[in-house]
Amino acid sequence: MKSALLHNGKRAGGRFSRPVLARATAGERLGTSIAVRQGHPPSETRGYPPSARLKGRQSELDALVTLIQRDPLRRIALVGAGGSGKSLLANVLGHRLRAHYKGGIHWFRAGPWDTQTLAQMMAVRFRIAPARRKLLQSLRTFLADLGPTFIVLDNHENDAAVCRLFNELAGVPVTFVLTARRCLLAGVYVFPVTAPQATTGRAVFPRVHLLTHLLRHNPLALDIADAIVMSGATDAHSLRNWLISQGVQRVRVIDHEDDLPEVALLVAWHWPNLSRAERRTLAVLAHSEGDHLDADSVAALSGLTKPSGRLALERLVGWHLVQTPLPARYALHAVVRYAVSKRTRGSRHRMAKYYLDLLERQPHRLDLEQTHLYAAMDFAHDESRLDWMLRIDRLLERLAGAREKTVRDD
């Protein structure tokens, strides 16, 4: 069973060294389980973040629009440091161009996943019924028929996986936009993303303009600092003095791209003032290996009542520590996630069990929760849990049966 389900690949980027699943047997069943008629394309913004406000980036946005209008099949990688605003720029770009894509605008977190898993994510979203072992071919056919489509692969890490995906889908009418800290792919237009107005020296966040240079123009750090000052908890001068006293200007070697001291220090400023419920909430979000969670799941995994959990999330969103990538779904920016993970502990066992239980009860939630299922697969492999592997396999068989029944009913 283990050899059929798993292989010893590694997550790219150096941040995770544990194996990743190839999903041969279970993955094929997941692929064959997404059987809903192709005559009903998905909602054109399904899975795409709501439009956000863009600060100080109009020239970059205009340049990207021009690039895509000249060559709609262009593959673009928005490359920049953690917290530089790559995802925000990709988000606004999609909404700006939405009217030009009858196939819609779609968002996927690429992360470290292999090619087959990326294809499965798309197939679930697009409700494709691929033939066994021909998932990429089915995806290619679907996208060719769908027409012009805009797809963002956010937080790209695995160059080899995306290379194969792009080559398998060559020629389909899709504009692909990657966001990445680095991109080693030839044939992809690399568009550098730096902090907004970093070259002009102008402050994009006027309320905390005193912190602009101190925080090295990093928009994530400035956004969190701006929320602190806006709340009245302190003023920009006091926050600046505190950051200096804590060594924000000190030069040191960082662990990796998500280890940004300026953001970690702002998390440290918040920490003594956070309630127990808020700390528990942050811990769950920091140690989740899925893309995002709903409020009820966060509360359950935090050991909180639903009202307490929702209040904690509301406050943390207000502090700009927690993001809402989709309506009623919650996550941490990767840089905030790393800062919080160093202060907290999580339970992979509890997370995996929760989402297996959830999908067994509510299989219709597969689209939103599929990355949590993949994380449960990883956990089963890492812990050599044959019983969990069998349980996941049974779940995938059940999902396949449910989808096949949907097709017959249609």
mmCIF file of C-alpha atoms in Angstrom:
data_model
loop_
_atom_site.group_PDB
_atom_site.id
_atom_site.type_symbol
_atom_site.label_atom_id
_atom_site.label_comp_id
_atom_site.label_asym_id
_atom_site.label_seq_id
_atom_site.Cartn_x
_atom_site.Cartn_y
_atom_site.Cartn_z
ATOM 1 C CA MET A 1 0.000 0.000 0.000
ATOM 2 C CA LYS A 2 2.696 2.466 0.949
ATOM 3 C CA SER A 3 4.600 1.998 -2.295
ATOM 4 C CA ALA A 4 1.390 2.444 -4.259
ATOM 5 C CA LEU A 5 0.370 5.666 -2.557
ATOM 6 C CA LEU A 6 3.570 7.481 -1.777
ATOM 7 C CA HIS A 7 6.979 8.495 -3.017
ATOM 8 C CA ASN A 8 9.906 10.289 -1.415
ATOM 9 C CA GLY A 9 9.769 13.632 -3.130
ATOM 10 C CA LYS A 10 10.562 16.776 -1.185
ATOM 11 C CA ARG A 11 8.908 20.091 -0.776
ATOM 12 C CA ALA A 12 10.833 22.771 -2.600
ATOM 13 C CA GLY A 13 12.216 25.974 -1.135
ATOM 14 C CA GLY A 14 14.035 24.418 1.785
ATOM 15 C CA ARG A 15 11.269 25.135 4.275
ATOM 16 C CA PHE A 16 9.912 21.618 4.465
ATOM 17 C CA SER A 17 12.066 18.532 4.242
ATOM 18 C CA ARG A 18 9.468 15.841 4.848
ATOM 19 C CA PRO A 19 8.212 13.696 1.939
ATOM 20 C CA VAL A 20 5.387 14.691 -0.350
ATOM 21 C CA LEU A 21 2.859 12.278 -1.824
ATOM 22 C CA ALA A 22 2.699 11.312 -5.454
ATOM 23 C CA ARG A 23 -0.866 10.039 -4.907
ATOM 24 C CA ALA A 24 -0.728 7.211 -7.407
ATOM 25 C CA THR A 25 -3.617 5.010 -6.240
ATOM 26 C CA ALA A 26 -5.439 7.463 -3.974
ATOM 27 C CA GLY A 27 -4.697 10.373 -6.261
ATOM 28 C CA GLU A 28 -6.121 8.640 -9.286
ATOM 29 C CA ARG A 29 -9.288 7.962 -7.363
ATOM 30 C CA LEU A 30 -9.446 11.598 -6.388
ATOM 31 C CA GLY A 31 -9.038 12.463 -10.056
ATOM 32 C CA THR A 32 -11.727 10.041 -11.169
ATOM 33 C CA SER A 33 -14.028 11.158 -8.376
ATOM 34 C CA ILE A 34 -14.615 14.638 -9.751
ATOM 35 C CA ALA A 35 -17.303 13.571 -12.146
ATOM 36 C CA VAL A 36 -19.780 16.350 -12.827
ATOM 37 C CA ARG A 37 -20.856 17.142 -16.361
ATOM 38 C CA GLN A 38 -18.485 19.441 -18.221
ATOM 39 C CA GLY A 39 -21.424 21.240 -19.822
ATOM 40 C CA HIS A 40 -21.687 23.420 -16.714
ATOM 41 C CA PRO A 41 -18.475 25.450 -16.303
ATOM 42 C CA PRO A 42 -17.564 26.766 -12.857
ATOM 43 C CA SER A 43 -18.391 30.226 -11.611
ATOM 44 C CA GLU A 44 -15.967 32.660 -13.238
ATOM 45 C CA THR A 45 -14.486 33.831 -9.933
ATOM 46 C CA ARG A 46 -14.866 30.635 -7.921
ATOM 47 C CA GLY A 47 -11.894 30.341 -5.562
ATOM 48 C CA TYR A 48 -10.547 33.791 -6.478
ATOM 49 C CA PRO A 49 -9.940 36.311 -3.663
ATOM 50 C CA PRO A 50 -12.169 39.379 -3.520
ATOM 51 C CA SER A 51 -10.757 42.503 -5.086
ATOM 52 C CA ALA A 52 -8.348 44.297 -2.768
ATOM 53 C CA ARG A 53 -7.022 47.835 -2.584
ATOM 54 C CA LEU A 54 -3.656 48.348 -4.254
ATOM 55 C CA LYS A 55 -1.335 51.005 -2.843
ATOM 56 C CA GLY A 56 1.492 52.618 -4.787
ATOM 57 C CA ARG A 57 1.570 50.067 -7.606
ATOM 58 C CA GLN A 58 -0.363 51.602 -10.483
ATOM 59 C CA SER A 59 2.666 51.663 -12.784
ATOM 60 C CA GLU A 60 3.414 47.967 -12.163
ATOM 61 C CA LEU A 61 -0.238 47.069 -12.710
ATOM 62 C CA ASP A 62 -0.355 48.994 -15.986
ATOM 63 C CA ALA A 63 2.861 47.318 -17.175
ATOM 64 C CA LEU A 64 1.465 43.847 -16.456
ATOM 65 C CA VAL A 65 -1.798 44.620 -18.228
ATOM 66 C CA THR A 66 0.171 45.732 -21.296
ATOM 67 C CA LEU A 67 2.320 42.583 -21.249
ATOM 68 C CA ILE A 68 -0.720 40.324 -21.134
ATOM 69 C CA GLN A 69 -2.685 42.234 -23.756
ATOM 70 C CA ARG A 70 0.269 41.888 -26.157
ATOM 71 C CA ASP A 71 0.504 38.143 -25.543
ATOM 72 C CA PRO A 72 -2.438 36.551 -23.680
ATOM 73 C CA LEU A 73 -0.648 33.174 -23.589
ATOM 74 C CA ARG A 74 2.303 34.674 -21.771
ATOM 75 C CA ARG A 75 3.367 32.990 -18.535
ATOM 76 C CA ILE A 76 4.403 35.564 -15.941
ATOM 77 C CA ALA A 77 6.152 35.081 -12.607
ATOM 78 C CA LEU A 78 5.802 37.859 -10.053
ATOM 79 C CA VAL A 79 9.011 37.389 -8.083
ATOM 80 C CA GLY A 80 9.923 39.189 -4.881
ATOM 81 C CA ALA A 81 10.746 38.894 -1.199
ATOM 82 C CA GLY A 82 8.267 37.709 1.403
ATOM 83 C CA GLY A 83 5.654 40.338 2.166
ATOM 84 C CA SER A 84 6.493 42.439 -0.892
ATOM 85 C CA GLY A 85 2.921 42.328 -2.201
ATOM 86 C CA LYS A 86 3.120 39.733 -4.995
ATOM 87 C CA SER A 87 -0.198 38.052 -4.214
ATOM 88 C CA LEU A 88 -1.995 41.367 -3.828
ATOM 89 C CA LEU A 89 -0.704 42.509 -7.218
ATOM 90 C CA ALA A 90 -1.785 39.225 -8.853
ATOM 91 C CA ASN A 91 -5.207 39.541 -7.247
ATOM 92 C CA VAL A 92 -5.854 43.053 -8.540
ATOM 93 C CA LEU A 93 -4.444 42.131 -11.957
ATOM 94 C CA GLY A 94 -7.002 39.354 -12.353
ATOM 95 C CA HIS A 95 -9.900 41.585 -11.406
ATOM 96 C CA ARG A 96 -8.629 44.305 -13.754
ATOM 97 C CA LEU A 97 -8.595 41.855 -16.697
ATOM 98 C CA ARG A 98 -11.643 39.818 -15.722
ATOM 99 C CA ALA A 99 -13.823 41.051 -18.601
ATOM 100 C CA HIS A 100 -11.324 39.689 -21.147
ATOM 101 C CA TYR A 101 -11.545 36.075 -19.916
ATOM 102 C CA LYS A 102 -14.778 34.264 -20.655
ATOM 103 C CA GLY A 103 -13.344 31.199 -18.915
ATOM 104 C CA GLY A 104 -13.062 33.229 -15.715
ATOM 105 C CA ILE A 105 -10.295 34.075 -13.268
ATOM 106 C CA HIS A 106 -9.128 31.336 -10.917
ATOM 107 C CA TRP A 107 -6.748 31.105 -7.963
ATOM 108 C CA PHE A 108 -4.750 28.105 -6.725
ATOM 109 C CA ARG A 109 -1.987 27.850 -4.156
ATOM 110 C CA ALA A 110 0.799 26.010 -5.974
ATOM 111 C CA GLY A 111 3.113 25.675 -2.988
ATOM 112 C CA PRO A 112 5.310 22.565 -3.022
ATOM 113 C CA TRP A 113 2.766 20.253 -4.674
ATOM 114 C CA ASP A 114 3.765 17.944 -7.533
ATOM 115 C CA THR A 115 2.281 18.180 -11.039
ATOM 116 C CA GLN A 116 -0.374 15.527 -10.504
ATOM 117 C CA THR A 117 -1.619 17.216 -7.341
ATOM 118 C CA LEU A 118 -1.780 20.623 -9.037
ATOM 119 C CA ALA A 119 -3.799 19.051 -11.842
ATOM 120 C CA GLN A 120 -6.105 17.410 -9.297
ATOM 121 C CA MET A 121 -6.703 20.748 -7.588
ATOM 122 C CA MET A 122 -7.733 22.266 -10.902
ATOM 123 C CA ALA A 123 -9.863 19.272 -11.835
ATOM 124 C CA VAL A 124 -11.806 19.472 -8.575
ATOM 125 C CA ARG A 125 -12.370 23.201 -9.061
ATOM 126 C CA PHE A 126 -13.401 22.830 -12.714
ATOM 127 C CA ARG A 127 -15.461 19.698 -12.045
ATOM 128 C CA ILE A 128 -13.758 17.614 -14.700
ATOM 129 C CA ALA A 129 -14.360 13.899 -15.105
ATOM 130 C CA PRO A 130 -10.992 12.662 -16.399
ATOM 131 C CA ALA A 131 -10.266 9.154 -17.632
ATOM 132 C CA ARG A 132 -8.148 7.091 -15.275
ATOM 133 C CA ARG A 133 -4.432 7.967 -15.592
ATOM 134 C CA LYS A 134 -5.237 10.735 -18.095
ATOM 135 C CA LEU A 135 -5.835 13.646 -15.746
ATOM 136 C CA LEU A 136 -3.539 16.122 -17.515
ATOM 137 C CA GLN A 137 -5.000 15.233 -20.900
ATOM 138 C CA SER A 138 -8.527 15.768 -19.548
ATOM 139 C CA LEU A 139 -7.514 19.081 -18.016
ATOM 140 C CA ARG A 140 -5.944 20.199 -21.289
ATOM 141 C CA THR A 141 -9.094 19.335 -23.247
ATOM 142 C CA PHE A 142 -11.315 21.127 -20.747
ATOM 143 C CA LEU A 143 -9.251 24.342 -20.737
ATOM 144 C CA ALA A 144 -9.053 24.349 -24.534
ATOM 145 C CA ASP A 145 -12.858 24.181 -24.718
ATOM 146 C CA LEU A 146 -13.389 26.665 -21.879
ATOM 147 C CA GLY A 147 -11.789 29.540 -23.770
ATOM 148 C CA PRO A 148 -9.591 32.394 -22.516
ATOM 149 C CA THR A 149 -8.917 31.821 -18.829
ATOM 150 C CA PHE A 150 -6.784 33.608 -16.218
ATOM 151 C CA ILE A 151 -5.117 31.368 -13.609
ATOM 152 C CA VAL A 152 -2.947 32.426 -10.676
ATOM 153 C CA LEU A 153 -0.624 29.852 -9.096
ATOM 154 C CA ASP A 154 0.128 31.532 -5.787
ATOM 155 C CA ASN A 155 3.178 30.836 -3.595
ATOM 156 C CA HIS A 156 4.953 28.794 -6.265
ATOM 157 C CA GLU A 157 7.809 26.663 -4.887
ATOM 158 C CA ASN A 158 8.203 23.569 -7.067
ATOM 159 C CA ASP A 159 9.867 24.551 -10.364
ATOM 160 C CA ALA A 160 9.922 21.012 -11.786
ATOM 161 C CA ALA A 161 6.211 20.466 -11.122
ATOM 162 C CA VAL A 162 5.097 23.735 -12.711
ATOM 163 C CA CYS A 163 7.501 23.220 -15.631
ATOM 164 C CA ARG A 164 5.790 19.945 -16.473
ATOM 165 C CA LEU A 165 2.320 21.452 -15.954
ATOM 166 C CA PHE A 166 3.045 24.337 -18.329
ATOM 167 C CA ASN A 167 4.482 22.030 -20.980
ATOM 168 C CA GLU A 168 1.528 19.635 -20.730
ATOM 169 C CA LEU A 169 -0.863 22.586 -21.139
ATOM 170 C CA ALA A 170 1.130 24.399 -23.840
ATOM 171 C CA GLY A 171 -1.078 26.157 -26.362
ATOM 172 C CA VAL A 172 -4.287 26.221 -24.306
ATOM 173 C CA PRO A 173 -5.840 29.708 -24.056
ATOM 174 C CA VAL A 174 -4.738 30.338 -20.468
ATOM 175 C CA THR A 175 -2.801 33.239 -18.991
ATOM 176 C CA PHE A 176 -0.771 31.840 -16.103
ATOM 177 C CA VAL A 177 0.558 34.138 -13.373
ATOM 178 C CA LEU A 178 2.874 32.758 -10.704
ATOM 179 C CA THR A 179 3.793 34.436 -7.444
ATOM 180 C CA ALA A 180 7.121 33.271 -6.062
ATOM 181 C CA ARG A 181 10.120 34.243 -3.984
ATOM 182 C CA ARG A 182 12.273 32.808 -6.749
ATOM 183 C CA CYS A 183 11.580 31.213 -10.105
ATOM 184 C CA LEU A 184 14.086 29.087 -12.043
ATOM 185 C CA LEU A 185 11.922 28.501 -15.111
ATOM 186 C CA ALA A 186 13.023 29.380 -18.610
ATOM 187 C CA GLY A 187 10.224 30.432 -20.934
ATOM 188 C CA VAL A 188 8.526 32.386 -18.132
ATOM 189 C CA TYR A 189 8.550 36.198 -18.030
ATOM 190 C CA VAL A 190 9.989 37.161 -14.641
ATOM 191 C CA PHE A 191 8.473 40.394 -13.372
ATOM 192 C CA PRO A 192 10.321 41.672 -10.269
ATOM 193 C CA VAL A 193 8.125 42.887 -7.424
ATOM 194 C CA THR A 194 9.758 45.229 -4.941
ATOM 195 C CA ALA A 195 8.193 47.148 -2.096
ATOM 196 C CA PRO A 196 5.881 49.867 -3.470
ATOM 197 C CA GLN A 197 7.631 53.206 -3.948
ATOM 198 C CA ALA A 198 10.903 51.770 -2.615
ATOM 199 C CA THR A 199 12.835 53.425 -5.442
ATOM 200 C CA THR A 200 11.219 56.821 -4.874
ATOM 201 C CA GLY A 201 11.420 56.787 -1.079
ATOM 202 C CA ARG A 202 7.800 57.910 -0.756
ATOM 203 C CA ALA A 203 5.661 56.525 2.064
ATOM 204 C CA VAL A 204 2.699 54.389 0.972
ATOM 205 C CA PHE A 205 1.305 54.266 4.532
ATOM 206 C CA PRO A 206 1.165 57.947 5.631
ATOM 207 C CA ARG A 207 0.035 57.145 9.174
ATOM 208 C CA VAL A 208 3.316 55.310 9.847
ATOM 209 C CA HIS A 209 5.586 57.210 7.463
ATOM 210 C CA LEU A 210 8.185 57.392 10.260
ATOM 211 C CA LEU A 211 8.537 53.609 10.020
ATOM 212 C CA THR A 212 8.863 53.352 6.235
ATOM 213 C CA HIS A 213 12.670 53.193 6.081
ATOM 214 C CA LEU A 214 12.983 51.431 9.418
ATOM 215 C CA LEU A 215 10.805 48.581 8.134
ATOM 216 C CA ARG A 216 12.603 48.684 4.775
ATOM 217 C CA HIS A 217 9.435 49.612 2.879
ATOM 218 C CA ASN A 218 8.053 46.101 3.453
ATOM 219 C CA PRO A 219 4.292 46.480 2.797
ATOM 220 C CA LEU A 220 3.301 43.565 5.049
ATOM 221 C CA ALA A 221 5.182 45.009 8.014
ATOM 222 C CA LEU A 222 3.908 48.517 7.313
ATOM 223 C CA ASP A 223 0.328 47.268 7.008
ATOM 224 C CA ILE A 224 0.519 45.570 10.416
ATOM 225 C CA ALA A 225 2.163 48.637 11.954
ATOM 226 C CA ASP A 226 -0.474 50.883 10.400
ATOM 227 C CA ALA A 227 -3.237 48.778 11.985
ATOM 228 C CA ILE A 228 -1.536 49.098 15.386
ATOM 229 C CA VAL A 229 -1.342 52.885 15.172
ATOM 230 C CA MET A 230 -4.842 53.201 13.695
ATOM 231 C CA SER A 231 -6.251 51.281 16.679
ATOM 232 C CA GLY A 232 -4.822 53.849 19.102
ATOM 233 C CA ALA A 233 -2.834 51.192 20.988
ATOM 234 C CA THR A 234 0.304 53.299 20.495
ATOM 235 C CA ASP A 235 1.628 56.026 18.227
ATOM 236 C CA ALA A 236 4.177 55.834 15.417
ATOM 237 C CA HIS A 237 6.955 57.486 17.489
ATOM 238 C CA SER A 238 6.556 55.035 20.382
ATOM 239 C CA LEU A 239 6.367 52.054 18.056
ATOM 240 C CA ARG A 240 9.487 53.235 16.246
ATOM 241 C CA ASN A 241 11.409 53.552 19.503
ATOM 242 C CA TRP A 242 10.265 50.086 20.595
ATOM 243 C CA LEU A 243 11.319 48.486 17.322
ATOM 244 C CA ILE A 244 14.757 50.095 17.546
ATOM 245 C CA SER A 245 15.164 48.947 21.137
ATOM 246 C CA GLN A 246 14.331 45.397 20.036
ATOM 247 C CA GLY A 247 17.026 45.360 17.357
ATOM 248 C CA VAL A 248 15.111 45.921 14.116
ATOM 249 C CA GLN A 249 18.232 47.543 12.645
ATOM 250 C CA ARG A 250 20.578 44.736 13.649
ATOM 251 C CA VAL A 251 22.110 42.740 10.798
ATOM 252 C CA ARG A 252 21.727 38.978 11.126
ATOM 253 C CA VAL A 253 21.459 35.870 8.994
ATOM 254 C CA ILE A 254 17.823 34.843 8.526
ATOM 255 C CA ASP A 255 16.583 31.256 8.417
ATOM 256 C CA HIS A 256 14.882 31.540 5.001
ATOM 257 C CA GLU A 257 12.672 33.836 2.929
ATOM 258 C CA ASP A 258 9.802 33.794 5.449
ATOM 259 C CA ASP A 259 11.998 34.836 8.369
ATOM 260 C CA LEU A 260 11.595 38.618 8.325
ATOM 261 C CA PRO A 261 12.642 40.243 11.625
ATOM 262 C CA GLU A 262 10.573 43.380 11.014
ATOM 263 C CA VAL A 263 7.368 41.304 10.841
ATOM 264 C CA ALA A 264 8.443 38.970 13.660
ATOM 265 C CA LEU A 265 9.005 41.994 15.913
ATOM 266 C CA LEU A 266 5.516 43.329 15.201
ATOM 267 C CA VAL A 267 4.109 39.911 16.145
ATOM 268 C CA ALA A 268 6.236 40.126 19.308
ATOM 269 C CA TRP A 269 4.753 43.575 20.057
ATOM 270 C CA HIS A 270 1.256 42.105 19.854
ATOM 271 C CA TRP A 271 1.929 38.899 21.771
ATOM 272 C CA PRO A 272 1.664 40.110 25.415
ATOM 273 C CA ASN A 273 -1.599 41.889 24.581
ATOM 274 C CA LEU A 274 -3.305 38.943 22.907
ATOM 275 C CA SER A 275 -5.904 36.920 24.768
ATOM 276 C CA ARG A 276 -5.533 33.187 25.267
ATOM 277 C CA ALA A 277 -8.202 32.605 22.629
ATOM 278 C CA GLU A 278 -6.362 34.815 20.142
ATOM 279 C CA ARG A 279 -3.073 33.002 20.738
ATOM 280 C CA ARG A 280 -4.755 29.633 20.300
ATOM 281 C CA THR A 281 -6.348 30.833 17.083
ATOM 282 C CA LEU A 282 -3.017 32.007 15.714
ATOM 283 C CA ALA A 283 -1.404 28.709 16.677
ATOM 284 C CA VAL A 284 -3.982 26.689 14.727
ATOM 285 C CA LEU A 285 -3.589 28.877 11.652
ATOM 286 C CA ALA A 286 0.203 28.797 11.890
ATOM 287 C CA HIS A 287 0.426 25.015 12.060
ATOM 288 C CA SER A 288 -2.272 24.228 9.515
ATOM 289 C CA GLU A 289 -0.835 22.748 6.328
ATOM 290 C CA GLY A 290 -3.950 23.489 4.286
ATOM 291 C CA ASP A 291 -4.599 26.712 2.429
ATOM 292 C CA HIS A 292 -7.218 28.266 4.705
ATOM 293 C CA LEU A 293 -9.840 27.378 7.330
ATOM 294 C CA ASP A 294 -13.395 28.399 8.151
ATOM 295 C CA ALA A 295 -14.284 29.953 11.500
ATOM 296 C CA ASP A 296 -15.970 26.866 12.937
ATOM 297 C CA SER A 297 -12.950 24.684 12.153
ATOM 298 C CA VAL A 298 -10.568 27.204 13.710
ATOM 299 C CA ALA A 299 -12.696 27.288 16.867
ATOM 300 C CA ALA A 300 -12.922 23.493 17.086
ATOM 301 C CA LEU A 301 -9.182 23.006 16.597
ATOM 302 C CA SER A 302 -8.439 25.805 19.079
ATOM 303 C CA GLY A 303 -10.673 24.268 21.752
ATOM 304 C CA LEU A 304 -12.884 27.366 21.764
ATOM 305 C CA THR A 305 -16.621 27.872 21.572
ATOM 306 C CA LYS A 306 -17.855 29.162 18.233
ATOM 307 C CA PRO A 307 -18.652 32.663 19.598
ATOM 308 C CA SER A 308 -15.234 32.919 21.293
ATOM 309 C CA GLY A 309 -13.504 31.695 18.166
ATOM 310 C CA ARG A 310 -15.300 34.175 15.942
ATOM 311 C CA LEU A 311 -14.520 37.045 18.308
ATOM 312 C CA ALA A 312 -10.827 36.091 18.327
ATOM 313 C CA LEU A 313 -10.756 35.955 14.534
ATOM 314 C CA GLU A 314 -12.523 39.303 14.275
ATOM 315 C CA ARG A 315 -9.927 40.963 16.491
ATOM 316 C CA LEU A 316 -6.989 39.338 14.704
ATOM 317 C CA VAL A 317 -8.336 40.355 11.301
ATOM 318 C CA GLY A 318 -8.668 43.876 12.667
ATOM 319 C CA TRP A 319 -5.013 43.782 13.693
ATOM 320 C CA HIS A 320 -4.149 42.614 10.146
ATOM 321 C CA LEU A 321 -2.461 39.540 11.598
ATOM 322 C CA VAL A 322 -5.016 37.215 9.989
ATOM 323 C CA GLN A 323 -6.029 37.417 6.330
ATOM 324 C CA THR A 324 -9.253 36.391 4.590
ATOM 325 C CA PRO A 325 -8.144 34.989 1.208
ATOM 326 C CA LEU A 326 -11.759 33.984 0.486
ATOM 327 C CA PRO A 327 -15.011 35.065 2.139
ATOM 328 C CA ALA A 328 -15.338 33.421 5.574
ATOM 329 C CA ARG A 329 -11.982 31.627 5.163
ATOM 330 C CA TYR A 330 -8.957 32.510 7.302
ATOM 331 C CA ALA A 331 -5.190 32.164 6.906
ATOM 332 C CA LEU A 332 -1.868 33.709 7.870
ATOM 333 C CA HIS A 333 0.604 35.261 5.485
ATOM 334 C CA ALA A 334 3.597 32.915 5.237
ATOM 335 C CA VAL A 335 5.850 35.439 7.009
ATOM 336 C CA VAL A 336 3.405 35.887 9.901
ATOM 337 C CA ARG A 337 2.892 32.113 9.974
ATOM 338 C CA TYR A 338 6.601 31.515 10.522
ATOM 339 C CA ALA A 339 6.832 34.140 13.263
ATOM 340 C CA VAL A 340 3.843 32.629 15.096
ATOM 341 C CA SER A 341 5.009 29.028 14.593
ATOM 342 C CA LYS A 342 8.208 29.808 16.514
ATOM 343 C CA ARG A 343 6.077 30.807 19.509
ATOM 344 C CA THR A 344 3.504 28.008 19.435
ATOM 345 C CA ARG A 345 3.006 24.288 18.992
ATOM 346 C CA GLY A 346 0.569 22.411 16.792
ATOM 347 C CA SER A 347 -0.725 18.876 16.438
ATOM 348 C CA ARG A 348 -0.586 17.373 12.952
ATOM 349 C CA HIS A 349 -2.451 14.328 14.271
ATOM 350 C CA ARG A 350 -5.344 16.414 15.535
ATOM 351 C CA MET A 351 -5.485 18.462 12.326
ATOM 352 C CA ALA A 352 -5.429 15.400 10.066
ATOM 353 C CA LYS A 353 -8.089 13.585 12.098
ATOM 354 C CA TYR A 354 -10.336 16.633 12.136
ATOM 355 C CA TYR A 355 -10.332 17.022 8.370
ATOM 356 C CA LEU A 356 -10.728 13.333 7.655
ATOM 357 C CA ASP A 357 -13.752 13.300 9.972
ATOM 358 C CA LEU A 358 -15.087 16.454 8.320
ATOM 359 C CA LEU A 359 -14.778 15.161 4.754
ATOM 360 C CA GLU A 360 -16.319 11.833 5.721
ATOM 361 C CA ARG A 361 -19.336 13.741 7.047
ATOM 362 C CA GLN A 362 -19.409 16.437 4.356
ATOM 363 C CA PRO A 363 -17.748 15.192 1.143
ATOM 364 C CA HIS A 364 -19.172 18.145 -0.802
ATOM 365 C CA ARG A 365 -16.529 20.326 0.875
ATOM 366 C CA LEU A 366 -13.686 18.687 -1.040
ATOM 367 C CA ASP A 367 -12.982 21.751 -3.210
ATOM 368 C CA LEU A 368 -12.378 24.010 -0.225
ATOM 369 C CA GLU A 369 -10.660 21.436 1.988
ATOM 370 C CA GLN A 370 -8.653 19.333 -0.471
ATOM 371 C CA THR A 371 -5.250 20.684 0.633
ATOM 372 C CA HIS A 372 -6.087 19.571 4.172
ATOM 373 C CA LEU A 373 -6.718 16.095 2.770
ATOM 374 C CA TYR A 374 -3.310 16.123 1.070
ATOM 375 C CA ALA A 375 -1.761 17.197 4.373
ATOM 376 C CA ALA A 376 -3.464 14.228 6.061
ATOM 377 C CA MET A 377 -1.923 11.975 3.406
ATOM 378 C CA ASP A 378 1.494 13.427 4.206
ATOM 379 C CA PHE A 379 0.913 12.812 7.903
ATOM 380 C CA ALA A 380 -0.051 9.172 7.281
ATOM 381 C CA HIS A 381 3.142 8.654 5.292
ATOM 382 C CA ASP A 382 5.433 10.431 7.748
ATOM 383 C CA GLU A 383 4.061 8.459 10.682
ATOM 384 C CA SER A 384 3.903 5.152 8.730
ATOM 385 C CA ARG A 385 0.241 4.865 9.655
ATOM 386 C CA LEU A 386 -1.186 2.111 7.442
ATOM 387 C CA ASP A 387 -4.556 2.422 9.170
ATOM 388 C CA TRP A 388 -4.734 6.095 8.164
ATOM 389 C CA MET A 389 -3.689 5.296 4.589
ATOM 390 C CA LEU A 390 -6.507 2.768 4.355
ATOM 391 C CA ARG A 391 -8.951 5.240 5.853
ATOM 392 C CA ILE A 392 -7.981 7.886 3.288
ATOM 393 C CA ASP A 393 -8.287 5.321 0.505
ATOM 394 C CA ARG A 394 -11.808 4.430 1.661
ATOM 395 C CA LEU A 395 -12.702 8.118 1.773
ATOM 396 C CA LEU A 396 -11.500 8.610 -1.797
ATOM 397 C CA GLU A 397 -13.500 5.584 -2.952
ATOM 398 C CA ARG A 398 -16.572 7.057 -1.295
ATOM 399 C CA LEU A 399 -15.976 10.434 -2.969
ATOM 400 C CA ALA A 400 -15.630 8.664 -6.319
ATOM 401 C CA GLY A 401 -18.915 6.826 -5.793
ATOM 402 C CA ALA A 402 -20.719 10.014 -4.798
ATOM 403 C CA ARG A 403 -19.493 11.880 -7.864
ATOM 404 C CA GLU A 404 -20.380 9.033 -10.207
ATOM 405 C CA LYS A 405 -23.910 9.021 -8.779
ATOM 406 C CA THR A 406 -24.121 12.771 -9.450
ATOM 407 C CA VAL A 407 -23.301 12.175 -13.110
ATOM 408 C CA ARG A 408 -25.945 9.447 -13.416
ATOM 409 C CA ASP A 409 -28.535 11.679 -11.766
ATOM 410 C CA ASP A 410 -27.669 14.508 -14.156
#
